[in-house]
C-alpha cells in the first residue's frame, strides 16, 4: 500500500523537475518529539561528579527511505545547556548517528561535532550550542561512515551532553532544534 | 518500464480530447463563425452553408518536441540512461517540459518550461511542503493545466452522444446516438468543521460533516431538428427548431453523508459519528424507465438588403439561438436508504420502489452572433465577427477578424469568457476551398513553475 502511494508521489515530484534538479529532503526532527522529550526536567548535579545526558532520550528515528542517491547530508542540532552555576560546568556536545537497530550511544556511532570532523564543541553553561555538520562520502573517516549509515535508509540520531561539575547546581538541557537535510539527484535510482 | 509506458499512454489518451479544438476558432479568439459549426448553439444554422474554412484535422504538433528537443527525448532517456545518471550528467531529461507538452499535444510549445535547479521537500510533524530553492518561492503541486488563455469550447448543449448517426429527410434532420455519462463525486468536507476541530475539540453538531454524491446515466439520444430557409424581401431566413430527446437505458446515483456531534465531552475522540447512504437505480440496472426532452430554437439570416452605409459590405449575417428553452426529464426506479443512528447504534434500511428523479427545468443558453464579409480593393476580403453568449452560469463575448488575400489568411480575435480575457492570433493558406492549412498561436498556464507556455497549433484540411 505504501509503495502504491509512493509511485504517484514520486511521479508528481518528478513532474516538477528535470534529471538535473537537485532534490533536498529536509526533516524537521524536533517537530516529531513531544515536549517532555525536547525539554526534560532540570538535572540536580553534585560537585565532582561526571554526567552523560542524552537528548532526546533514546534518540530520534528519522523516517527516510533508502537514499542511495544521496550526495550530501546536513545535520543541524541546537542544544541549550544552562547551569545554575555557569562557571562550574565543563563538558562537550557529542553526536551519534546509528542504524535502525543496536545501541545508539555507542562509541562506534559517534560523529565529532568540532570543525573538520575532529573534537567536540564545548558547553559553557550559559549559551546554547549549535552543531552544524555537512557530511559526504569524501568527509574524513568518522563523518563519511555516518554518511554511509544515513544513506542506507532509516537511521537514528541523538545528542549527548558529557559534562563534569565543580559545584552543586542544576543543569537544564533542552533540544532547541534538530534538522536533518539530505540532497541528491533521485534519477540515479534508475542507474 | 511497462508501467511507465502505460502511464504515458493514459496521459496521451486523456489529452487527445484537447485535439478537438478548432484551430481557426483558436486564431479568432473563440469567435463563432456562421455555419454548421454554430448549430449546437443555434439550430437556425443547421442547413446554413458556411464558407468552408476551419475545421480539419488538428495535428498533434506537440509530438515534434519529443524528437526535436534534446531535453525531452523520452526514447533516449528510457533506452540509454547512463549519460543522465552520471555525476555530473552529460544529458538532461526535463520531466516538467515533457509533462507540459504531453498534456497539450495539439500545440508545439515554443518556450518549454525550465524546472527549478534545486527543490526542497520539507517534512515536519505538521505536514509536507515543497520549496523551489532556485527561485526562492514555495511550490504548489498543482498539475491542473486546463482552462488556458485560449480555453476550450465554453458551452455544451443537451446530452452529448458517444457517437451519433445523422441523416435528413427534406427540412428535417435527425441525429441518433448513444450516450453514457458518469459524474463521479469528490467528497465534500464541511469547512466549518475543519476550523472547529483544529484545537482537537468538537463544539457543535455537523449534520453534513462529509458528503459524497455520484451519478451516471446511459441511453439513446435522438435529436430531431426542423430547419428551412425562407426567402423574404431583403433577407434569406433560416429558421430552426430542435427537439433533443433521450430514452434512458440505465441511471444510478448514490449519496453518502457522515454526521458528527459532540459526545459526553467536547473531545473529538468522544464525538458521536452517524451516517446515512442512499442509492437509486433505474432502467436495465434496476427497474423503471427514464426519458427526457429538451427544446432548442434558433434563427439565422443573411440580410441581403443591408448595406450599413458601407458599399464594401458583401454579406451580412445575424443569428440568435436559444438552447435548452424547455428541458424535462424523468427516471423512475428504486431507492434504498440506510441510516445509522449513533445514539441508539441502530441502522435502519428502507426501500422505496416508486422513487423518481428529474423534473422540468428552465436553464437556457442564449447565443447571438453577427458576421460581416467585406470586399476591399486589391482583392482583400475581410470577415468581421461578433458574438455573445449568456446563460447556464456563463457570459461570453467574442470579437474576431479574418483577412484574406489570394491564398493567405490572417486572423485575430479577443474574447471575454466568464470574466477571463483571451486573445487569438492565427493564419493559414487556402489552396482551394476545403484544402488548406491553419495555424494559430496558443497559450496556457505553465504547470508548477507558473507563467505562460506559448505554442503553435496547426490543422490540415483535405476536403478535395
XYZ file of C-alpha atoms in Angstrom:
655
model
C 0.000 0.000 0.000
C 2.776 2.381 0.997
C 4.583 1.546 -2.235
C 1.443 2.227 -4.233
C 1.262 5.696 -2.716
C 4.954 6.274 -3.297
C 4.708 5.783 -7.073
C 2.254 8.666 -7.755
C 4.042 10.809 -5.169
C 7.361 10.292 -6.947
C 5.714 10.802 -10.327
C 4.246 14.101 -9.110
C 7.619 15.181 -7.803
C 9.433 14.212 -10.990
C 6.854 16.193 -12.921
C 8.132 19.307 -11.203
C 11.742 18.847 -12.135
C 14.358 17.567 -14.557
C 17.062 14.950 -14.066
C 19.400 17.857 -13.289
C 17.258 19.165 -10.420
C 18.981 18.787 -7.059
C 16.407 17.480 -4.581
C 16.772 18.332 -0.896
C 14.745 16.431 1.674
C 14.599 18.361 4.942
C 13.193 16.718 8.047
C 12.239 18.987 10.927
C 13.178 16.363 13.508
C 12.281 18.208 16.713
C 8.687 18.681 15.498
C 8.214 14.903 15.816
C 9.219 14.967 19.501
C 6.878 15.519 22.440
C 7.672 18.492 24.678
C 8.920 16.313 27.544
C 11.402 14.669 25.159
C 12.711 18.028 23.957
C 12.742 19.775 27.365
C 13.125 17.232 30.156
C 13.124 18.430 33.806
C 16.396 20.008 35.114
C 19.075 17.706 36.466
C 20.321 18.158 40.030
C 24.093 17.657 39.781
C 26.658 17.162 42.522
C 30.124 18.669 42.882
C 32.883 16.467 41.483
C 30.595 14.153 39.508
C 30.524 13.449 35.733
C 27.324 13.064 33.769
C 26.176 11.864 30.348
C 22.801 13.356 29.488
C 21.192 12.155 26.241
C 18.773 14.304 24.277
C 16.315 13.262 23.039
C 16.352 10.359 25.458
C 16.695 7.229 23.313
C 17.370 9.281 20.168
C 15.055 10.037 17.247
C 14.338 7.645 14.408
C 14.348 9.643 11.166
C 11.775 8.165 8.773
C 13.665 8.360 5.477
C 13.638 5.604 2.855
C 16.784 4.046 1.412
C 18.551 7.005 -0.157
C 21.373 5.519 -2.205
C 21.358 8.568 -4.491
C 22.400 10.966 -1.715
C 25.422 13.134 -2.266
C 25.295 15.354 0.845
C 23.816 15.275 4.336
C 23.382 18.321 6.562
C 22.817 17.838 10.297
C 21.798 20.826 12.396
C 21.315 20.474 16.129
C 20.959 23.188 18.723
C 21.116 22.186 22.381
C 20.620 24.565 25.281
C 22.782 23.738 28.338
C 22.076 26.151 31.202
C 23.727 25.623 34.585
C 22.693 27.415 37.796
C 26.437 27.725 38.419
C 27.665 28.594 34.970
C 31.391 28.650 35.703
C 31.248 25.241 37.375
C 30.467 23.154 34.280
C 32.961 21.631 31.894
C 31.906 19.403 29.025
C 31.155 18.826 25.355
C 28.296 18.090 22.949
C 28.574 14.719 21.244
C 26.552 13.494 18.304
C 25.564 9.906 17.476
C 24.190 8.579 14.199
C 23.249 4.899 14.257
C 21.476 2.316 12.087
C 17.891 1.448 12.991
C 18.912 -1.303 15.419
C 21.591 -1.677 18.112
C 22.777 0.773 20.752
C 22.575 4.394 19.599
C 25.030 5.942 22.049
C 27.799 3.520 21.135
C 31.324 4.910 20.529
C 31.241 3.392 17.033
C 28.320 5.669 16.119
C 29.932 8.895 17.353
C 30.260 11.808 14.922
C 32.631 14.592 16.015
C 30.835 17.926 16.378
C 34.008 20.044 16.025
C 35.370 21.572 12.820
C 36.816 19.232 10.135
C 35.319 16.191 11.809
C 37.630 16.364 14.847
C 36.938 17.123 18.523
C 33.628 18.120 20.113
C 32.084 21.537 20.746
C 32.358 22.711 24.377
C 29.489 23.797 26.639
C 29.807 26.852 28.918
C 26.637 26.528 30.958
C 25.121 29.728 29.598
C 24.920 29.740 25.790
C 23.166 27.167 23.622
C 25.487 25.116 21.417
C 24.735 24.870 17.720
C 26.131 21.916 15.792
C 26.146 22.390 12.023
C 27.649 19.442 10.138
C 27.876 18.655 6.460
C 28.640 15.025 5.689
C 29.535 13.428 2.390
C 31.257 10.325 1.083
C 34.524 12.273 0.915
C 34.416 13.595 4.524
C 37.137 12.423 6.971
C 36.630 8.938 8.333
C 34.109 9.145 11.239
C 31.898 11.541 9.237
C 31.976 9.535 5.989
C 30.990 6.432 7.986
C 27.986 8.345 9.386
C 27.130 9.394 5.825
C 27.048 5.737 4.774
C 24.743 4.898 7.713
C 22.292 7.660 6.702
C 22.451 6.583 3.056
C 21.366 3.068 3.984
C 17.919 4.357 4.934
C 16.155 4.538 8.272
C 18.595 5.766 10.930
C 18.602 7.191 14.467
C 20.155 10.353 15.691
C 20.791 11.678 19.214
C 22.989 14.144 21.073
C 24.806 13.595 24.346
C 25.994 16.298 26.726
C 29.002 14.821 28.555
C 29.972 17.068 31.431
C 31.516 17.298 34.906
C 30.635 19.908 37.538
C 32.650 21.601 40.274
C 29.672 22.844 42.330
C 26.299 21.520 43.431
C 23.838 23.026 40.949
C 21.021 22.312 38.498
C 21.555 21.855 34.752
C 18.717 22.342 32.256
C 19.231 20.652 28.897
C 16.805 21.401 26.056
C 16.784 20.384 22.421
C 16.038 23.648 20.598
C 16.405 22.331 17.089
C 17.127 19.106 15.184
C 17.112 19.309 11.415
C 18.251 16.619 9.012
C 18.721 17.600 5.401
C 19.751 15.231 2.617
C 20.481 16.172 -1.019
C 20.942 14.301 -4.232
C 19.754 13.579 -7.753
C 16.952 10.978 -7.489
C 17.390 9.982 -11.145
C 20.408 7.945 -10.015
C 17.979 5.409 -8.518
C 17.362 4.108 -12.041
C 21.034 3.935 -12.979
C 9.184 0.181 -17.859
C 5.876 -1.286 -18.940
C 4.162 0.730 -16.240
C 5.835 3.952 -17.404
C 4.700 3.312 -20.955
C 1.118 2.632 -19.917
C 1.113 5.781 -17.801
C 2.319 7.773 -20.815
C -0.367 6.101 -22.920
C -3.050 7.118 -20.459
C -1.918 10.730 -20.424
C -1.868 10.798 -24.231
C -5.354 9.321 -24.368
C -6.694 11.857 -21.885
C -5.041 14.773 -23.603
C -6.204 13.793 -27.068
C -9.534 15.404 -26.161
C -7.728 18.716 -26.470
C -7.058 17.919 -30.125
C -10.708 18.569 -30.896
C -10.189 22.328 -30.666
C -10.725 24.112 -33.937
C -7.536 25.908 -34.945
C -9.484 28.555 -36.879
C -11.501 29.314 -33.756
C -8.278 29.488 -31.699
C -6.911 32.080 -34.096
C -10.128 34.092 -33.836
C -10.010 34.144 -30.039
C -13.059 31.874 -29.868
C -15.321 33.979 -32.131
C -18.221 31.997 -33.646
C -18.356 31.681 -37.419
C -21.709 31.233 -39.210
C -22.046 27.677 -40.423
C -22.934 24.207 -39.283
C -20.327 24.500 -36.538
C -22.588 27.005 -34.808
C -25.645 24.751 -34.900
C -25.159 23.268 -31.421
C -25.855 26.786 -30.129
C -28.327 27.830 -32.788
C -30.357 25.249 -34.799
C -31.016 28.010 -37.348
C -27.526 27.259 -38.708
C -28.225 23.547 -39.274
C -28.614 23.941 -43.034
C -26.668 27.174 -43.396
C -23.736 26.753 -45.749
C -20.635 28.265 -44.231
C -17.523 29.465 -46.001
C -15.873 26.050 -45.688
C -12.833 27.277 -43.791
C -11.990 25.993 -40.358
C -12.302 22.511 -39.006
C -9.968 19.968 -40.439
C -7.631 17.612 -38.674
C -5.748 19.207 -35.805
C -2.213 17.863 -35.998
C -0.515 16.603 -32.816
C 2.351 19.044 -33.398
C 3.432 18.652 -29.783
C 4.911 15.242 -30.608
C 7.615 17.043 -32.583
C 9.062 18.416 -29.362
C 9.816 14.865 -28.213
C 12.028 14.488 -31.275
C 13.434 17.987 -31.718
C 14.050 18.986 -28.088
C 17.077 17.052 -26.750
C 15.853 17.522 -23.159
C 12.571 15.770 -23.988
C 13.848 12.742 -25.891
C 11.919 10.146 -23.932
C 13.108 7.220 -26.074
C 16.756 8.081 -25.495
C 16.125 8.609 -21.765
C 14.426 5.250 -21.327
C 16.818 3.259 -23.507
C 20.160 4.844 -22.634
C 20.076 6.141 -19.078
C 23.801 6.269 -18.273
C 24.522 9.817 -19.559
C 21.577 11.071 -17.458
C 22.728 9.436 -14.221
C 26.494 10.023 -14.270
C 27.790 12.694 -11.926
C 27.851 15.315 -13.395
C 25.251 14.270 -16.005
C 26.133 14.787 -19.645
C 22.441 14.796 -20.693
C 19.320 16.175 -19.017
C 15.745 14.950 -19.265
C 13.205 17.671 -18.483
C 10.188 15.987 -16.833
C 8.329 19.265 -16.400
C 8.576 20.196 -20.087
C 7.581 16.655 -21.077
C 4.539 16.800 -18.798
C 3.502 20.216 -20.113
C 3.890 19.060 -23.726
C 2.188 15.675 -23.378
C -0.865 17.294 -21.826
C -1.026 19.809 -24.705
C -0.256 17.680 -27.729
C -2.288 19.922 -30.028
C 0.314 22.651 -29.739
C 4.057 22.802 -30.277
C 5.282 24.557 -27.134
C 7.846 27.194 -28.075
C 9.058 28.134 -24.587
C 9.248 24.770 -22.824
C 9.422 25.443 -19.079
C 12.706 25.190 -17.195
C 12.331 23.333 -13.903
C 13.995 24.645 -10.759
C 17.644 23.669 -10.389
C 17.152 22.862 -6.727
C 13.973 21.758 -4.978
C 13.452 21.166 -1.266
C 10.921 18.800 0.266
C 10.320 19.794 3.861
C 8.902 17.221 6.284
C 7.675 18.157 9.704
C 5.177 16.741 12.156
C 2.554 19.145 10.756
C 2.962 18.352 7.068
C 4.975 18.323 3.885
C 5.792 21.348 1.780
C 7.792 21.957 -1.360
C 10.115 24.863 -1.919
C 11.779 25.999 -5.123
C 15.268 26.948 -3.903
C 16.409 28.324 -7.270
C 13.582 30.843 -7.484
C 13.138 31.202 -3.712
C 9.411 30.501 -3.559
C 7.048 27.783 -2.354
C 5.809 25.267 -4.920
C 2.201 24.136 -5.155
C 1.896 20.689 -6.712
C -0.931 21.741 -8.970
C -0.927 19.792 -12.211
C -4.297 21.053 -13.438
C -3.385 22.927 -16.550
C -6.717 23.210 -18.310
C -8.730 26.366 -18.900
C -5.933 28.257 -20.533
C -5.995 31.688 -22.050
C -7.170 30.056 -25.237
C -9.602 27.831 -23.421
C -11.794 25.022 -24.509
C -15.288 25.474 -26.007
C -17.306 27.355 -23.439
C -20.665 25.628 -23.542
C -22.222 22.295 -24.355
C -25.773 21.573 -25.297
C -28.022 18.799 -24.183
C -26.743 15.257 -23.948
C -23.518 14.700 -25.849
C -23.679 11.315 -27.543
C -20.708 8.947 -27.650
C -21.416 8.504 -31.304
C -24.277 9.639 -33.481
C -25.685 8.798 -36.890
C -27.024 11.866 -38.675
C -29.450 11.732 -41.579
C -32.011 14.077 -43.027
C -35.355 13.932 -44.782
C -36.171 17.205 -46.503
C -36.112 20.006 -43.963
C -35.949 17.511 -41.114
C -32.582 16.336 -39.867
C -32.243 13.509 -37.422
C -29.302 12.556 -35.278
C -29.444 9.329 -33.362
C -26.789 8.360 -30.905
C -25.801 6.542 -27.790
C -24.761 8.432 -24.705
C -23.173 7.490 -21.430
C -22.044 9.910 -18.790
C -20.684 9.458 -15.329
C -20.267 12.233 -12.777
C -18.110 10.759 -10.045
C -18.329 12.883 -6.943
C -15.455 14.144 -4.868
C -16.101 14.049 -1.124
C -17.083 17.422 0.317
C -15.949 18.218 3.818
C -17.753 20.867 5.858
C -15.178 23.673 6.101
C -16.685 24.930 9.384
C -15.921 21.512 10.849
C -12.299 21.709 9.719
C -11.927 25.063 11.528
C -13.760 23.779 14.587
C -11.632 20.688 15.177
C -8.286 22.467 14.760
C -7.999 22.517 18.576
C -8.946 18.839 18.900
C -12.414 19.627 20.242
C -15.816 19.467 18.614
C -18.054 22.325 19.695
C -21.166 21.842 17.548
C -23.083 19.214 15.596
C -22.349 18.821 11.867
C -25.198 17.071 10.046
C -23.217 17.084 6.759
C -19.664 16.670 8.004
C -18.605 14.711 4.930
C -20.846 14.175 1.931
C -20.402 12.394 -1.356
C -22.612 12.379 -4.468
C -22.095 10.459 -7.663
C -24.267 9.661 -10.643
C -24.202 8.050 -14.025
C -26.617 7.612 -16.894
C -26.697 5.859 -20.253
C -29.211 5.707 -23.022
C -30.136 6.539 -26.579
C -30.329 10.121 -27.710
C -32.385 11.361 -30.583
C -32.203 14.886 -31.977
C -34.923 15.828 -34.410
C -34.466 19.214 -35.992
C -36.532 21.164 -38.436
C -34.751 23.761 -40.470
C -35.957 25.585 -43.516
C -34.644 28.537 -45.500
C -37.173 31.245 -46.256
C -36.755 33.993 -48.811
C -38.276 37.224 -47.601
C -37.734 40.696 -49.072
C -34.227 41.849 -48.099
C -33.198 38.680 -46.347
C -32.740 34.957 -46.510
C -34.000 33.442 -43.262
C -33.050 30.131 -41.711
C -35.456 29.006 -39.010
C -34.611 26.051 -36.890
C -36.146 24.102 -34.068
C -34.675 21.046 -32.488
C -36.070 18.572 -30.009
C -33.371 16.629 -28.244
C -34.786 13.590 -26.613
C -33.339 10.646 -24.829
C -34.571 7.276 -23.804
C -32.729 6.184 -20.737
C -31.376 2.676 -20.509
C -29.736 2.979 -17.131
C -29.378 5.518 -14.396
C -27.825 5.292 -10.964
C -26.969 7.776 -8.312
C -25.632 7.442 -4.826
C -25.077 9.755 -1.928
C -23.451 9.256 1.424
C -23.342 11.565 4.410
C -21.325 11.281 7.598
C -22.575 13.369 10.502
C -20.765 14.301 13.689
C -21.973 15.598 17.030
C -20.251 16.114 20.369
C -20.431 13.199 22.777
C -20.180 13.196 26.562
C -17.354 15.746 26.406
C -16.187 18.027 23.565
C -13.056 15.959 22.841
C -13.016 14.766 19.227
C -12.359 11.211 20.392
C -15.739 11.013 22.151
C -17.726 12.504 19.236
C -20.730 10.535 18.028
C -20.479 9.538 14.387
C -23.578 8.730 12.384
C -24.027 8.063 8.707
C -26.592 7.588 6.034
C -26.318 6.459 2.472
C -28.794 6.004 -0.304
C -28.728 4.818 -3.870
C -31.192 4.983 -6.700
C -31.248 2.731 -9.741
C -33.386 2.861 -12.837
C -33.568 1.197 -16.209
C -31.738 -2.007 -17.040
C -29.772 -1.971 -13.789
C -32.883 -1.571 -11.647
C -36.490 -1.199 -12.529
C -38.424 1.568 -14.248
C -37.508 3.734 -17.177
C -36.170 7.178 -17.981
C -36.807 9.669 -20.724
C -36.358 13.334 -21.343
C -36.769 16.091 -23.888
C -35.165 19.451 -24.473
C -36.168 22.114 -26.928
C -33.838 24.443 -28.857
C -34.794 27.242 -31.207
C -32.841 29.484 -33.470
C -32.921 31.895 -36.335
C -30.173 32.947 -38.698
C -30.457 35.421 -41.526
C -28.381 36.695 -44.413
C -29.545 40.288 -44.670
C -29.123 40.636 -48.427
C -30.646 44.113 -48.427
C -28.425 45.548 -45.698
C -25.614 47.911 -46.665
C -24.932 49.590 -43.300
C -23.818 52.527 -45.416
C -20.730 50.578 -46.478
C -20.503 49.775 -50.173
C -17.777 47.196 -49.414
C -20.241 45.030 -47.447
C -20.705 41.807 -49.370
C -22.638 39.703 -46.890
C -24.186 40.414 -43.524
C -25.358 37.564 -41.275
C -27.112 37.691 -37.918
C -28.291 34.870 -35.702
C -29.994 34.243 -32.389
C -30.210 30.839 -30.798
C -31.723 29.577 -27.575
C -30.831 26.120 -26.397
C -32.499 24.380 -23.511
C -35.593 26.588 -23.647
C -37.526 23.631 -22.294
C -35.869 20.746 -20.505
C -37.727 17.909 -18.876
C -36.547 14.516 -17.796
C -37.781 11.772 -15.521
C -36.412 8.496 -14.290
C -38.489 6.078 -12.272
C -36.765 3.481 -10.170
C -35.957 2.120 -6.757
C -34.302 3.998 -3.936
C -32.673 2.296 -0.968
C -31.728 4.341 2.075
C -29.775 3.249 5.146
C -29.480 5.427 8.247
C -27.253 4.706 11.235
C -28.220 6.473 14.452
C -25.180 6.856 16.741
C -27.360 7.410 19.833
C -29.101 4.043 19.561
C -26.400 2.284 17.470
C -29.205 1.011 15.243
C -29.141 1.178 11.473
C -32.383 1.085 9.511
C -32.807 0.419 5.807
C -35.847 1.474 3.798
C -36.604 0.727 0.165
C -38.891 2.853 -1.992
C -39.786 1.071 -5.260
C -41.624 4.138 -6.599
C -38.860 6.717 -6.385
C -38.125 9.135 -9.198
C -35.510 11.587 -10.383
C -35.676 14.520 -12.764
C -38.166 17.284 -13.400
C -38.802 20.256 -15.621
C -36.205 22.981 -15.728
C -35.700 26.281 -17.463
C -31.989 26.736 -17.993
C -31.465 28.300 -21.410
C -28.313 29.471 -23.117
C -28.724 32.426 -25.485
C -26.274 32.918 -28.343
C -26.338 35.982 -30.578
C -23.896 36.492 -33.409
C -23.210 38.974 -36.195
C -20.874 38.416 -39.139
C -19.987 40.752 -41.978
C -17.935 39.988 -45.079
C -16.321 42.954 -46.787
C -14.663 43.100 -50.224
C -11.922 45.675 -50.404
C -9.880 46.982 -53.295
C -6.882 44.893 -54.371
C -8.568 41.563 -53.739
C -8.668 41.869 -49.942
C -11.608 40.318 -48.152
C -12.376 40.825 -44.503
C -14.675 38.757 -42.286
C -15.661 40.530 -39.058
C -17.332 38.541 -36.288
C -19.058 39.496 -33.057
C -20.933 37.207 -30.722
C -22.225 36.999 -27.191
C -23.478 34.149 -25.043
C -25.497 34.363 -21.861
C -26.941 31.677 -19.647
C -26.088 28.475 -17.792
C -23.841 30.443 -15.478
C -21.661 31.859 -18.208
C -21.287 35.148 -20.031
C -19.023 35.249 -23.064
C -18.204 37.910 -25.627
C -16.004 37.438 -28.702
C -14.737 39.726 -31.419
C -12.797 38.284 -34.338
C -11.422 39.441 -37.667
C -10.208 37.321 -40.558
C -8.488 38.857 -43.561
C -7.926 37.052 -46.838
C -5.694 37.956 -49.750
C -5.262 35.421 -52.539
C -4.200 32.167 -50.799
C -3.311 33.734 -47.489
C -5.496 34.183 -44.433
C -4.701 36.113 -41.252
C -6.841 36.008 -38.108
C -7.013 37.796 -34.797
C -9.552 37.923 -32.038
C -10.293 38.810 -28.481
C -12.733 37.156 -26.126
C -14.088 37.672 -22.653
C -15.138 34.310 -21.207
C -16.634 34.446 -17.731
C -14.528 37.467 -16.871
C -11.386 35.955 -18.339
C -9.720 37.635 -21.291
C -8.422 35.558 -24.149
C -6.634 36.535 -27.318
C -6.229 34.762 -30.592
C -3.762 35.091 -33.431
C -3.536 32.815 -36.397
C -3.084 32.400 -40.090
C -3.450 29.937 -42.886
C -3.091 29.061 -46.503
C -6.164 28.282 -48.572
C -5.104 26.292 -51.653
C -8.661 25.654 -52.744
C -11.986 25.548 -50.899
C -11.573 22.811 -48.294
C -7.860 22.280 -48.915
C -5.672 24.289 -46.625
C -3.528 24.625 -43.570
C -4.425 26.697 -40.492
C -2.037 27.843 -37.824
C -2.775 29.536 -34.510
C -0.812 30.821 -31.584
C -1.780 29.119 -28.328
C -1.116 29.864 -24.699
C -1.800 28.037 -21.475
C -0.614 28.394 -17.882
C 2.620 26.511 -17.266
C 2.270 23.890 -14.528
C 4.367 24.111 -11.329
C 6.652 26.998 -12.236
C 3.852 29.362 -13.333
C 3.929 31.729 -16.295
C 2.580 31.082 -19.768
C 3.565 28.384 -22.241
C 3.258 29.676 -25.797
C 2.803 27.344 -28.699
C 1.663 26.838 -32.271
C -1.267 24.662 -33.266
C -1.939 23.500 -36.821
C -4.868 21.931 -38.638
C -4.870 20.384 -42.068
C -7.972 20.341 -44.254
C -8.093 17.809 -47.045
C -11.559 18.401 -48.412
C -10.732 17.990 -52.091
